[in-house]
Amino acid sequence: QVQLVESGGGLVQAGGSLTLSCAAPEGISDIRDMGWYHQAPGKQRELVATVTRIGTTNYGDRVKGRFTVSRDNAKKTVSLQMNSLKPDDTGVYYCAADAFSAIGWSLVWGRGTQVTVSS
């Protein structure tokens, strides 16, 4: 089963910035929507941001005005620029894509990358 690959997580102080990146492997030949989801400790996974093939974006209320999602269709990558980070942003960030592979269209996930924001 194909899996997206995230990078860029880490430890940052409140008010700081981080950029997450996600790349699709060669087994994925086409992608519709791509995006990021956040799972805080003990909580359900929630939408952070999505971006369509033509660049239309959608953000969760909690991150509007602070995070920016972007993608490179040619490279099959999606990034998340996170500014003004808060302790509540701590958690695992998962990349997801509505992607076409050998099994057809499916929702493909990454393993996640940890972000920790200290107060």
Protein backbone atom coordinates (compact mmCIF):
# COMPACT_ATOMS: atom_id res chain seq x y z
CA GLN A 1 0.00 0.00 0.00
CA VAL A 2 1.39 3.39 -0.97
CA GLN A 3 2.00 5.94 1.74
CA LEU A 4 2.78 9.64 1.71
CA VAL A 5 5.98 10.83 3.39
CA GLU A 6 5.90 13.82 5.74
CA SER A 7 8.84 15.83 7.05
CA GLY A 8 9.52 19.04 8.93
CA GLY A 9 8.06 18.45 12.35
CA GLY A 10 9.88 19.34 15.54
CA LEU A 11 9.94 21.39 18.71
CA VAL A 12 9.26 25.13 18.57
CA GLN A 13 8.41 27.85 21.06
CA ALA A 14 5.01 29.48 21.08
CA GLY A 15 4.88 32.24 18.50
CA GLY A 16 7.39 30.50 16.28
CA SER A 17 7.04 28.95 12.84
CA LEU A 18 7.48 25.57 11.18
CA THR A 19 7.03 24.29 7.67
CA LEU A 20 5.80 20.77 7.03
CA SER A 21 6.30 19.02 3.72
CA CYS A 22 4.72 15.94 2.21
CA ALA A 23 5.65 13.99 -0.89
CA ALA A 24 3.81 11.32 -2.80
CA PRO A 25 5.77 8.22 -3.81
CA GLU A 26 6.21 7.03 -7.40
CA GLY A 27 3.33 4.60 -7.01
CA ILE A 28 0.89 7.52 -7.10
CA SER A 29 0.28 8.81 -10.63
CA ASP A 30 -2.46 11.40 -10.07
CA ILE A 31 -3.77 13.45 -7.15
CA ARG A 32 -6.95 15.43 -6.68
CA ASP A 33 -7.21 17.09 -3.25
CA MET A 34 -4.29 17.13 -0.82
CA GLY A 35 -4.20 18.32 2.74
CA TRP A 36 -3.17 18.18 6.34
CA TYR A 37 -4.86 16.88 9.47
CA HIS A 38 -3.93 17.33 13.11
CA GLN A 39 -4.37 14.95 16.00
CA ALA A 40 -3.74 16.28 19.49
CA PRO A 41 -3.03 13.83 22.31
CA GLY A 42 -6.24 12.08 23.35
CA LYS A 43 -8.33 13.83 20.68
CA GLN A 44 -9.78 12.99 17.29
CA ARG A 45 -8.04 13.86 14.07
CA GLU A 46 -9.20 17.24 12.72
CA LEU A 47 -8.90 19.10 9.45
CA VAL A 48 -6.11 21.66 9.22
CA ALA A 49 -6.13 22.60 5.55
CA THR A 50 -6.79 21.22 2.09
CA VAL A 51 -5.87 22.37 -1.39
CA THR A 52 -7.40 21.28 -4.70
CA ARG A 53 -5.57 20.55 -7.93
CA ILE A 54 -6.26 24.11 -9.11
CA GLY A 55 -5.17 25.70 -5.84
CA THR A 56 -8.44 26.31 -4.04
CA THR A 57 -7.79 26.15 -0.30
CA ASN A 58 -9.88 25.39 2.76
CA TYR A 59 -8.80 25.85 6.38
CA GLY A 60 -9.99 24.71 9.76
CA ASP A 61 -11.25 27.56 11.91
CA ARG A 62 -8.49 27.08 14.44
CA VAL A 63 -5.69 27.82 11.97
CA LYS A 64 -7.21 30.45 9.68
CA GLY A 65 -4.89 33.40 9.29
CA ARG A 66 -1.92 31.54 10.76
CA PHE A 67 -1.31 28.54 8.46
CA THR A 68 -0.88 28.44 4.71
CA VAL A 69 -1.17 25.32 2.56
CA SER A 70 0.38 25.07 -0.89
CA ARG A 71 1.17 22.35 -3.40
CA ASP A 72 3.36 21.60 -6.38
CA ASN A 73 1.46 19.45 -8.82
CA ALA A 74 4.50 18.59 -10.91
CA LYS A 75 6.43 17.34 -7.88
CA LYS A 76 3.36 15.84 -6.21
CA THR A 77 4.09 17.64 -2.96
CA VAL A 78 2.10 19.66 -0.46
CA SER A 79 3.44 21.99 2.21
CA LEU A 80 2.04 23.62 5.32
CA GLN A 81 3.55 26.88 6.55
CA MET A 82 2.64 27.30 10.21
CA ASN A 83 3.08 30.70 11.83
CA SER A 84 2.21 32.10 15.24
CA LEU A 85 2.22 28.61 16.67
CA LYS A 86 0.37 27.96 19.92
CA PRO A 87 0.69 25.14 22.48
CA ASP A 88 -2.71 23.87 21.25
CA ASP A 89 -1.09 23.19 17.87
CA THR A 90 0.92 20.41 19.47
CA GLY A 91 0.24 16.96 18.08
CA VAL A 92 0.81 14.73 15.09
CA TYR A 93 0.26 16.20 11.66
CA TYR A 94 -0.83 13.83 8.92
CA CYS A 95 -0.68 14.44 5.21
CA ALA A 96 -3.53 13.04 3.10
CA ALA A 97 -4.27 12.87 -0.59
CA ASP A 98 -7.11 11.71 -2.82
CA ALA A 99 -4.73 9.79 -5.03
CA PHE A 100 -4.65 7.36 -7.96
CA SER A 101 -2.43 4.32 -7.69
CA ALA A 102 -2.44 0.69 -8.76
CA ILE A 103 -5.63 0.14 -6.75
CA GLY A 104 -7.44 3.09 -8.31
CA TRP A 105 -8.59 6.21 -6.48
CA SER A 106 -8.27 6.12 -2.70
CA LEU A 107 -7.53 8.32 0.30
CA VAL A 108 -3.85 7.88 1.06
CA TRP A 109 -2.24 8.94 4.34
CA GLY A 110 1.24 9.50 5.67
CA ARG A 111 2.57 8.16 8.96
CA GLY A 112 2.50 11.61 10.53
CA THR A 113 5.07 14.04 11.87
CA GLN A 114 5.19 15.30 15.45
CA VAL A 115 4.93 19.01 16.21
CA THR A 116 5.47 20.20 19.76
CA VAL A 117 4.89 23.83 20.71
CA SER A 118 6.24 24.85 24.09
CA SER A 119 4.77 27.73 26.08
